[in-house]
PDB file of C-alpha atoms in Angstrom:
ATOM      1  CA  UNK A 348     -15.943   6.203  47.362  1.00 79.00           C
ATOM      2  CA  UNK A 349     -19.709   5.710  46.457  1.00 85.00           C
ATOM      3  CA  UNK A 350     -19.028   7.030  43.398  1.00 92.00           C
ATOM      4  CA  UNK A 351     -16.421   5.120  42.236  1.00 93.00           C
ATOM      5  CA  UNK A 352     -18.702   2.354  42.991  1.00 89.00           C
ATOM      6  CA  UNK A 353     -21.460   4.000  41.029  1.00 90.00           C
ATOM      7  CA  UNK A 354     -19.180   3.910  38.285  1.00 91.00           C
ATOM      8  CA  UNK A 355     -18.553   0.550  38.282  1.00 90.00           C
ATOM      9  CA  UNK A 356     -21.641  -0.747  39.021  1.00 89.00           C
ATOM     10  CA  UNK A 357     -22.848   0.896  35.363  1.00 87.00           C
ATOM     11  CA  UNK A 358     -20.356  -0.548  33.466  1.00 85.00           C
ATOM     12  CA  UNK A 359     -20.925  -3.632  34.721  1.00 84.00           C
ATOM     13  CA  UNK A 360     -24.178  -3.725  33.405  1.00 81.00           C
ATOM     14  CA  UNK A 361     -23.702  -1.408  30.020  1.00 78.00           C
ATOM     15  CA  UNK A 362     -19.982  -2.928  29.496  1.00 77.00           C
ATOM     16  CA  UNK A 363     -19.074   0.723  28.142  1.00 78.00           C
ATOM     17  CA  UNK A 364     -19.594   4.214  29.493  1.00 83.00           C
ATOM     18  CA  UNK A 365     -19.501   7.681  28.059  1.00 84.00           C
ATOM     19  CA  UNK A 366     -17.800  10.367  30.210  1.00 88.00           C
ATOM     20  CA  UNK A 367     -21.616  12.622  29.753  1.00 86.00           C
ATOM     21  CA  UNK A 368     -23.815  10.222  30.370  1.00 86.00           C
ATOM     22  CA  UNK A 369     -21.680   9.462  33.851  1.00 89.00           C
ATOM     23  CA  UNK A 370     -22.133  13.186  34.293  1.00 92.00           C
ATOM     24  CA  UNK A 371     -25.631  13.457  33.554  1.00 88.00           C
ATOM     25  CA  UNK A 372     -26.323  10.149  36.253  1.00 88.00           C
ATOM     26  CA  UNK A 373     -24.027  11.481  38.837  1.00 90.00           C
ATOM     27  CA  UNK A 374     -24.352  15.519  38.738  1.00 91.00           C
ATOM     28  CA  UNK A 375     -21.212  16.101  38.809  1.00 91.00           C
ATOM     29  CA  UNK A 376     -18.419  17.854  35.880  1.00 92.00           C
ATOM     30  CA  UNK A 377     -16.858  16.064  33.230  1.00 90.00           C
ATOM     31  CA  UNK A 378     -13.310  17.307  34.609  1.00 91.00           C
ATOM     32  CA  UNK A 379     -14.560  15.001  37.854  1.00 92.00           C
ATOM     33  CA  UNK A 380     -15.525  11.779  36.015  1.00 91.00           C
ATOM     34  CA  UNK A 381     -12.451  11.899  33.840  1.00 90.00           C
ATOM     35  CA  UNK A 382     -10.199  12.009  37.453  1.00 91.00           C
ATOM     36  CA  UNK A 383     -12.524   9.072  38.338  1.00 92.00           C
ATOM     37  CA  UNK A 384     -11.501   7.170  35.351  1.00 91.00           C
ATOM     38  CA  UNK A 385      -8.217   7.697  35.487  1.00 89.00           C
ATOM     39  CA  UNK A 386      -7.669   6.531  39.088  1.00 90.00           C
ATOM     40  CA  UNK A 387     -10.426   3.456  38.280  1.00 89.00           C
ATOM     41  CA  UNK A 388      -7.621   2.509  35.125  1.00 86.00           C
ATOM     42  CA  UNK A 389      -4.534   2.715  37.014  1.00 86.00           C
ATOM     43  CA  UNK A 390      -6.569   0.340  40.061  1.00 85.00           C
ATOM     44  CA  UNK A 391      -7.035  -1.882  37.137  1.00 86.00           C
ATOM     45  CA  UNK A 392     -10.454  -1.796  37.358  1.00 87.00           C
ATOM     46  CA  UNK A 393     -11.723  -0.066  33.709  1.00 84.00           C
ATOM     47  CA  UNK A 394     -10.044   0.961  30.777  1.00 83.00           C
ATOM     48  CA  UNK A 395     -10.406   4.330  29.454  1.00 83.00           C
ATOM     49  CA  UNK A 396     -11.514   5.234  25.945  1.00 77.00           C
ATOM     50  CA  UNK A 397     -11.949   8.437  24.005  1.00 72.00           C
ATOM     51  CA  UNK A 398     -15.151   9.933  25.433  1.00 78.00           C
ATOM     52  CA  UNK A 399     -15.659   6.908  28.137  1.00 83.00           C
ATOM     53  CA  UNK A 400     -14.374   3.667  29.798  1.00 85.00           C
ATOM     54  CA  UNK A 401     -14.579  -0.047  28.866  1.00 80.00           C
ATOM     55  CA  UNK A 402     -14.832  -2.874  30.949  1.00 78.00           C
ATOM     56  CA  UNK A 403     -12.558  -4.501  28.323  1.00 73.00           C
ATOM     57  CA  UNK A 404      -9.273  -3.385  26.505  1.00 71.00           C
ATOM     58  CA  UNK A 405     -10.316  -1.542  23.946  1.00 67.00           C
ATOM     59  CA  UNK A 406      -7.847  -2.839  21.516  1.00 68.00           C
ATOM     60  CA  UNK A 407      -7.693  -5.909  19.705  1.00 64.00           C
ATOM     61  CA  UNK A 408      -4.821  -8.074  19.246  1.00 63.00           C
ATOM     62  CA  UNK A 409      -5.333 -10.442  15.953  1.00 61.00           C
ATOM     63  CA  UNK A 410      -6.307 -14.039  16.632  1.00 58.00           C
ATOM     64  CA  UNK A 411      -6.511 -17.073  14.242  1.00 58.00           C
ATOM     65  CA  UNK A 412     -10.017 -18.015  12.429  1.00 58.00           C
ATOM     66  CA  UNK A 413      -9.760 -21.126  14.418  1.00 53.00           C
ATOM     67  CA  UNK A 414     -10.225 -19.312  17.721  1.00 60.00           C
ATOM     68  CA  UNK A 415     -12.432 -16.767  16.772  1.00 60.00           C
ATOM     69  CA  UNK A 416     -14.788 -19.555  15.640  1.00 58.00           C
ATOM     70  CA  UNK A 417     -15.054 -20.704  19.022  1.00 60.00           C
ATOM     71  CA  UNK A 418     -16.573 -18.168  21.043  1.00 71.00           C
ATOM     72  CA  UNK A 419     -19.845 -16.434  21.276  1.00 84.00           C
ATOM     73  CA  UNK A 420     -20.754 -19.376  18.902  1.00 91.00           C
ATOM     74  CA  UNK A 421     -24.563 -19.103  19.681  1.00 93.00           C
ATOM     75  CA  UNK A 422     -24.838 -15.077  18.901  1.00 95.00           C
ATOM     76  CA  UNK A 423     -22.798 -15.501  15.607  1.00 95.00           C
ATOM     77  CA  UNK A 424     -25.508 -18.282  14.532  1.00 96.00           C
ATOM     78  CA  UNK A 425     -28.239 -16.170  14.929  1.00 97.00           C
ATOM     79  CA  UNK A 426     -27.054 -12.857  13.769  1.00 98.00           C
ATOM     80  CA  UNK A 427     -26.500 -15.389  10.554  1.00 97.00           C
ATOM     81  CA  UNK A 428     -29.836 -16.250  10.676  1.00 97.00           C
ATOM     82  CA  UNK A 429     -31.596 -13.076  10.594  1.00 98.00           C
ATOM     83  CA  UNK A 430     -28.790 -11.609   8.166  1.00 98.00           C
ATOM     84  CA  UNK A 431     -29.508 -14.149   5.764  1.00 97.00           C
ATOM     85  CA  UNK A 432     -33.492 -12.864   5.653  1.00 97.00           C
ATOM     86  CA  UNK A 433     -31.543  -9.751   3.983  1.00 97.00           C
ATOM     87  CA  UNK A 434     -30.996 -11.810   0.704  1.00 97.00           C
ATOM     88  CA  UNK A 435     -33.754 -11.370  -1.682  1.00 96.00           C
ATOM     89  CA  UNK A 436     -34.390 -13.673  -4.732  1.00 94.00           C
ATOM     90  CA  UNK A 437     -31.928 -13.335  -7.723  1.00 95.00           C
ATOM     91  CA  UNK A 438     -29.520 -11.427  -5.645  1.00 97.00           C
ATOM     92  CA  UNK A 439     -26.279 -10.043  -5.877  1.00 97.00           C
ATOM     93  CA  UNK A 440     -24.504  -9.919  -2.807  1.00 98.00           C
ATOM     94  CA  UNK A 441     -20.619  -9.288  -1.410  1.00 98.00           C
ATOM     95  CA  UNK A 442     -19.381 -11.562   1.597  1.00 98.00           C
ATOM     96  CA  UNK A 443     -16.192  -9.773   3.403  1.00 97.00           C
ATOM     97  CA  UNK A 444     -14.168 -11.801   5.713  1.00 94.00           C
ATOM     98  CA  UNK A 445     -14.404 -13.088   9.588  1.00 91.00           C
ATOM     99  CA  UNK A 446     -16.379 -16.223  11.681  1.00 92.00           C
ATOM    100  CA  UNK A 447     -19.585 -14.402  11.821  1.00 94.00           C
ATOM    101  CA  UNK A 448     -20.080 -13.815   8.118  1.00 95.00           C
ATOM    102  CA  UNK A 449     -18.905 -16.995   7.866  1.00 94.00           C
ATOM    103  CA  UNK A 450     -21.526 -18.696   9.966  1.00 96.00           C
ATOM    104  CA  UNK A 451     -24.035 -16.461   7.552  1.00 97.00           C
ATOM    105  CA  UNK A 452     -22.571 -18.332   4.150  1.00 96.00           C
ATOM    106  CA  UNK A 453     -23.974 -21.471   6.172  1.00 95.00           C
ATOM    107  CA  UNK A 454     -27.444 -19.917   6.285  1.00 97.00           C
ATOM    108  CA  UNK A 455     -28.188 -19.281   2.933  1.00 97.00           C
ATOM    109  CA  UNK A 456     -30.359 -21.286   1.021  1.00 93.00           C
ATOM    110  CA  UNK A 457     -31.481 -18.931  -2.404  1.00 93.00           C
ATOM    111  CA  UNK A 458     -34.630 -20.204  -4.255  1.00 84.00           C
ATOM    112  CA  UNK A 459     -33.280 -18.735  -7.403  1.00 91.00           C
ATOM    113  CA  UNK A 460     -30.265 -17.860  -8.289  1.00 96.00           C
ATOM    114  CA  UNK A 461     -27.921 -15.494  -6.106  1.00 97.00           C
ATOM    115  CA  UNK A 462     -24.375 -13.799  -6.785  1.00 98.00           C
ATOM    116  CA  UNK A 463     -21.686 -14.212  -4.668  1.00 98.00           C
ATOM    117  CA  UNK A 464     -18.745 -12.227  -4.550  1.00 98.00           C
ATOM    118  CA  UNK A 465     -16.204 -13.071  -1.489  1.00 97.00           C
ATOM    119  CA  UNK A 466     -12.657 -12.971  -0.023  1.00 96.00           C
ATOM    120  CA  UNK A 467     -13.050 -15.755   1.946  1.00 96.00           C
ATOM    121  CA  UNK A 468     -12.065 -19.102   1.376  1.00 96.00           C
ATOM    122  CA  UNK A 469     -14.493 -20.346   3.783  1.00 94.00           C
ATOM    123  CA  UNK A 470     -17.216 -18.899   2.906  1.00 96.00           C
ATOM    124  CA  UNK A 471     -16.720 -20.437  -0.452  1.00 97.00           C
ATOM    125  CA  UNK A 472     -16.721 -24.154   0.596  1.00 95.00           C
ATOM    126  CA  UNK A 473     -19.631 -23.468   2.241  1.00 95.00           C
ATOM    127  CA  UNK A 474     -21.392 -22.365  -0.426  1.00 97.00           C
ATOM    128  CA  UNK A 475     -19.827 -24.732  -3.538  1.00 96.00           C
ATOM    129  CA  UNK A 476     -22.202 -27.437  -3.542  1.00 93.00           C
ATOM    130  CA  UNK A 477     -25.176 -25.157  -3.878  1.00 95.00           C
ATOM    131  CA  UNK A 478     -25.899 -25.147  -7.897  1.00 94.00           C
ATOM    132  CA  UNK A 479     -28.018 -21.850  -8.031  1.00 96.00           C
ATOM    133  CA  UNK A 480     -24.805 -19.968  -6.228  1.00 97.00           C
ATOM    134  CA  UNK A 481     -22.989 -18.228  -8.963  1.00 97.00           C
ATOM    135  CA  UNK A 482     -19.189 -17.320  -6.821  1.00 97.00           C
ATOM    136  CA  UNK A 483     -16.560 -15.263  -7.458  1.00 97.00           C
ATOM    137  CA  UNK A 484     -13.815 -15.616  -5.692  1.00 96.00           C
ATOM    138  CA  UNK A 485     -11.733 -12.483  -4.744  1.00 96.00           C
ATOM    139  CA  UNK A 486      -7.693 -13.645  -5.235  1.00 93.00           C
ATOM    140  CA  UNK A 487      -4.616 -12.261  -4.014  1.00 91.00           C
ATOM    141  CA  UNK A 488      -2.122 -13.254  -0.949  1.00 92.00           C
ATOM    142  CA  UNK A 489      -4.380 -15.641   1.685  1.00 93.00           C
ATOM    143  CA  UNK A 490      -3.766 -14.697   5.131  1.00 89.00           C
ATOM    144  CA  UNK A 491      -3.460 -17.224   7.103  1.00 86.00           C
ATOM    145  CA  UNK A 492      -5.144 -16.217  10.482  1.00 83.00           C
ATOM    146  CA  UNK A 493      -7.944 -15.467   8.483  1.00 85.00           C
ATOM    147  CA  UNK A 494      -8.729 -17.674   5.798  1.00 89.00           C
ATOM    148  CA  UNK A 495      -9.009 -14.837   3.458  1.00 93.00           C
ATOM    149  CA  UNK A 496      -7.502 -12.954   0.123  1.00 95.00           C
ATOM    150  CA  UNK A 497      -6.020  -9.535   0.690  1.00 93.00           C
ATOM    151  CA  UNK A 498      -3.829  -7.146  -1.782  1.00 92.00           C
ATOM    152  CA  UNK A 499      -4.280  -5.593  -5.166  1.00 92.00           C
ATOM    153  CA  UNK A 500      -5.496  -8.105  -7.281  1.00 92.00           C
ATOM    154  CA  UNK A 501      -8.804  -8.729  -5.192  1.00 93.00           C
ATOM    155  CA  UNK A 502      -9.036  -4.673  -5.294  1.00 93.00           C
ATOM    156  CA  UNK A 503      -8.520  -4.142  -9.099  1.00 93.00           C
ATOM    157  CA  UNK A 504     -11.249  -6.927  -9.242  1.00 93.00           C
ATOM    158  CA  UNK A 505     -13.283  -4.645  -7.409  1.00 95.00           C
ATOM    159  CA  UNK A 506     -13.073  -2.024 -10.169  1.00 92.00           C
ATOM    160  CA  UNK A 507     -15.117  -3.929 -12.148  1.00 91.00           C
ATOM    161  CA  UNK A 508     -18.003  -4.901 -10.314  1.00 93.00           C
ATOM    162  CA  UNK A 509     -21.400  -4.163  -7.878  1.00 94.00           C
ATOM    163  CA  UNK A 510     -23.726  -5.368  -5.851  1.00 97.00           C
ATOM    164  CA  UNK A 511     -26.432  -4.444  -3.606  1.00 98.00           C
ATOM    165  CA  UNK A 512     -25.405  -5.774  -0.380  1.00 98.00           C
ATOM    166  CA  UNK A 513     -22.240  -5.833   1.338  1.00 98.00           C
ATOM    167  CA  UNK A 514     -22.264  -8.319   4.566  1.00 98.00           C
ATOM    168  CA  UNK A 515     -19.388  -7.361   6.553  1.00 98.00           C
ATOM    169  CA  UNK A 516     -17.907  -8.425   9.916  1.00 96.00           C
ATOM    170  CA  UNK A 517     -15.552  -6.611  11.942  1.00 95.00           C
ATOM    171  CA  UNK A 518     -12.852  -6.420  14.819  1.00 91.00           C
ATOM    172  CA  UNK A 519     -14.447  -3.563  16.875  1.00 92.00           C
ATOM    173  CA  UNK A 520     -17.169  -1.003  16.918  1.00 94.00           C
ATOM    174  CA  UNK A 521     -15.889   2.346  18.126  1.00 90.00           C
ATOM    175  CA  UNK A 522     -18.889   5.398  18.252  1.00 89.00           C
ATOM    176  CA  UNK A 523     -15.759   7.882  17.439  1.00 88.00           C
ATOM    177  CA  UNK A 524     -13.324   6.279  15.757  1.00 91.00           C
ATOM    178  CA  UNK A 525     -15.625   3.686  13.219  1.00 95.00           C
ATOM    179  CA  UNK A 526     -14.641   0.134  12.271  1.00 97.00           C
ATOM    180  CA  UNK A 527     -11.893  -1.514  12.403  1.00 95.00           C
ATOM    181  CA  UNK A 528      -9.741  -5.055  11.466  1.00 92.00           C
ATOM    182  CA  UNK A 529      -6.420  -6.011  12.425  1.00 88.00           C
ATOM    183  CA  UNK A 530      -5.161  -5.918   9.416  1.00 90.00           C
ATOM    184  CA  UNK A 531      -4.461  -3.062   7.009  1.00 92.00           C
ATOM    185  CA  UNK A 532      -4.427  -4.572   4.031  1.00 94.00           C
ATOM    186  CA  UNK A 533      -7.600  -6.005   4.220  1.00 94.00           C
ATOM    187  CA  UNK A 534      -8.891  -2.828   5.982  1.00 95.00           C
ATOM    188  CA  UNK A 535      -8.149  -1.097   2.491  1.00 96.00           C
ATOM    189  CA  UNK A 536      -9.781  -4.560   0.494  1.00 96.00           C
ATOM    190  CA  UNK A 537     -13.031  -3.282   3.141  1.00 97.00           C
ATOM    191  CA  UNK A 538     -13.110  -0.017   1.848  1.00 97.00           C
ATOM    192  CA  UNK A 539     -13.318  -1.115  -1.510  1.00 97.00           C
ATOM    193  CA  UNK A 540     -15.767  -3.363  -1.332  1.00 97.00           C
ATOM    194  CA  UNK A 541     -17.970  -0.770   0.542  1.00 97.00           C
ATOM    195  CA  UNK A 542     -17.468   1.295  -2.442  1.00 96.00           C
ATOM    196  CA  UNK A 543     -18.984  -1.723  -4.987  1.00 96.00           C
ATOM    197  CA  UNK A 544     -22.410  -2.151  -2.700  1.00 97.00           C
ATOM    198  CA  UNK A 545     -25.361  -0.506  -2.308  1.00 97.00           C
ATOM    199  CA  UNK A 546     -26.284  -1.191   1.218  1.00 98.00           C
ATOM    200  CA  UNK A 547     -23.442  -2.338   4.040  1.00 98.00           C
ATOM    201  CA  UNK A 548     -24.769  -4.690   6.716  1.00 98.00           C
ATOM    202  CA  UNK A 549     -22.229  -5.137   9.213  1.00 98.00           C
ATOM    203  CA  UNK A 550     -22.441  -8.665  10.844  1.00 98.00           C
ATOM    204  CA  UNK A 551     -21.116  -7.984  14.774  1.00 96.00           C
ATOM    205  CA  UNK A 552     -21.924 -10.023  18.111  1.00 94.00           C
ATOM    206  CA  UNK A 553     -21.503  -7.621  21.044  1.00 92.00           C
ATOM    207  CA  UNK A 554     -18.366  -8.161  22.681  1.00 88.00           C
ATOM    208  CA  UNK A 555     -16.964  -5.943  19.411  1.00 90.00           C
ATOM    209  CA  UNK A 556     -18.459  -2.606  20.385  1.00 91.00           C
ATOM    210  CA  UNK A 557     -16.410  -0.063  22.147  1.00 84.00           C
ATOM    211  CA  UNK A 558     -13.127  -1.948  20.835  1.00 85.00           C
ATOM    212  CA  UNK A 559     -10.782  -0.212  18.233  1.00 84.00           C
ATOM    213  CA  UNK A 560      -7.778  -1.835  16.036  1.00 85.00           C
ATOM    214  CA  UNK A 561      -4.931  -0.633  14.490  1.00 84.00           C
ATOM    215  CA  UNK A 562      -6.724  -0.576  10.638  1.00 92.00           C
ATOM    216  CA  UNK A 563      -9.616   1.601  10.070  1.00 95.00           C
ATOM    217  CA  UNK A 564     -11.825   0.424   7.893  1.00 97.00           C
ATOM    218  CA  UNK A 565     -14.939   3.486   7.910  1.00 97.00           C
ATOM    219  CA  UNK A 566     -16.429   5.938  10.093  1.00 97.00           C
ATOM    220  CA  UNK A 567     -20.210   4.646  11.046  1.00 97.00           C
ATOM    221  CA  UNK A 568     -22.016   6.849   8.906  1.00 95.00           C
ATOM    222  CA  UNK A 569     -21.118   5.060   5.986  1.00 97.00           C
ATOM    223  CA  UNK A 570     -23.007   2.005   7.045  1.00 98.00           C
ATOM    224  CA  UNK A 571     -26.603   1.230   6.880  1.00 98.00           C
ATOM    225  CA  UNK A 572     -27.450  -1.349   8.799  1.00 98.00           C
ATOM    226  CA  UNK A 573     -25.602  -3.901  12.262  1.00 98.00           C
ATOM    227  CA  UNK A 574     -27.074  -6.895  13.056  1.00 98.00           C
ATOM    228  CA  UNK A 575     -25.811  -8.152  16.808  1.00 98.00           C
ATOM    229  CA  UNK A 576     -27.366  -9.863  19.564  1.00 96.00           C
ATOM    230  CA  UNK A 577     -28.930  -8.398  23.102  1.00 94.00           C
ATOM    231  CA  UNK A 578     -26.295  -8.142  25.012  1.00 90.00           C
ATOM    232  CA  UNK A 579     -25.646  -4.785  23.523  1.00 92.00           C
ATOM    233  CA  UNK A 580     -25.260  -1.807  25.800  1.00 86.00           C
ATOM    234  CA  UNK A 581     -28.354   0.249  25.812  1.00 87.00           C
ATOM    235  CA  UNK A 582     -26.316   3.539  25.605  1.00 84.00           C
ATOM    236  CA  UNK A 583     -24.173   2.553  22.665  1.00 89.00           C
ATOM    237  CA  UNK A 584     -27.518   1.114  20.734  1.00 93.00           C
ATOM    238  CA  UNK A 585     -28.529   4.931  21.252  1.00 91.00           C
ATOM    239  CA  UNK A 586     -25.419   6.002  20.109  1.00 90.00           C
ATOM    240  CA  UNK A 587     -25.695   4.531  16.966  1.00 95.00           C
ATOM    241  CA  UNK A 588     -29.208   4.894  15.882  1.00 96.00           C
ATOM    242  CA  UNK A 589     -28.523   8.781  16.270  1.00 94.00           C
ATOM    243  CA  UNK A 590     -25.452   8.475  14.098  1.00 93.00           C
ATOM    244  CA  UNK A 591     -28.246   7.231  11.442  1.00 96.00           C
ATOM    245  CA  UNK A 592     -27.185   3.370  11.566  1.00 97.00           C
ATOM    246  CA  UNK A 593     -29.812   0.987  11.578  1.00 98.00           C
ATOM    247  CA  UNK A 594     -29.951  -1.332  15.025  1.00 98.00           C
ATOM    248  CA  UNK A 595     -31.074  -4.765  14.652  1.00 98.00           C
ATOM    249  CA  UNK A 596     -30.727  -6.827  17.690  1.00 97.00           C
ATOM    250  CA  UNK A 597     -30.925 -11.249  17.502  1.00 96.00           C
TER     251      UNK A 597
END
């Protein structure tokens, strides 16, 4: 069917579709599309979402810091880049977890003095040998897939201080359902953290939008700002910048 094919042919390009914006290309009812998507999924061709399809599964299974490290290597470096432009002189600044922000703590090279407060253990070595880098380290129980401290110590920690910038990195990107992590634990350690910062920058190449996991971390209007690279799709770019959130593509 030439629309099937239509269908396909979109989310090839754009990597995720919403159910209206199929209707508004096509001319045809949402009841249609949605019948379309649902044969498309069980052909194995798409998976569905809420609202659309993705050309990937939409949920994320956890993987080690090890692997994650490994791929889209050359979008993480310069979404560090340009993140680490965000730091201002005698700064104050909270790193969360994952490769990306990782690759940022790599980046940063403060003139003066700078503040940083962090879960990961990584991020840490990265950043020991730099005199003017005043670190506090988050502790708690270390998760091993991730390098990084999770639990109620590193919150009650929390309690007691602030920051102005929160650079975060994520599992997936969802328009409806917000961020997300793999992890619950340190989904809750997230939320706290976004409560301690002024601004939150979320740190995200483009293979994590339209992708949901099994902890929420925050719905999207409680972020100001995601830094990602150009493979984004158009549609969700749009998405986002009418939700309020700041687009910054690499």
């Amino acid at each position: 069917m030439i629309r099937h094919e239509t269908i396909l042919n979109i989310l090839a390009k754009e990597k995720h579709i919403e159910v209206l914006d199929i209707c508004e290309e096509l001319s045809v009812s949402a009841v249609t599309i949605r019948k379309d998507l649902k044969f498309l999924e069980e052909k194995g061709l798409l998976f569905r979402t809420h609202g659309g399809a993705s050309l990937e599964n939409p949920y994320i299974n956890e993987k080690a810091v090890l692997e994650k490290e490994k791929i889209y290597v050359e979008e993480k470096n310069g979404i560090a880049k340009l993140a680490a432009t965000r730091i201002v002189e005698n700064d104050s600044i909270m790193i969360a977890s994952g490769t990306t922000v990782q690759a940022l703590s790599k980046c940063i090279k403060p003139k003066n003095k700078l503040t940083v407060i962090t879960s990961s253990l990584y991020v840490v070595l990265h950043l020991i040998h730099d005199k003017n880098i005043e670190i506090l380290q988050l502790g708690g129980y270390v998760r091993h897939s991730s390098a990084s401290v999770i639990g109620a110590y590193a919150a009650q920690i929390l309690d007691n201080v602030s920051c102005s910038k929160l650079f975060l990195g994520v599992d997936g990107i969802d328009l409806d359902y917000g961020l997300s992590t793999t992890n619950l634990e340190e989904a809750q350690l997230n939320q706290k953290m976004l409560a301690s910062a002024q601004k939150i920058i979320v740190l995200a190449d483009s293979s994590k939008f339209g992708k949901k996991s099994f902890a929420k971390i925050c719905d999207l209007n409680a972020i100001n700002e995601i830094i990602t690279d150009k493979e984004i799709s158009p549609i969700i770019k749009k998405r986002l910048e009418e939700k309020g959130v700041v687009v910054t593509i690499v």
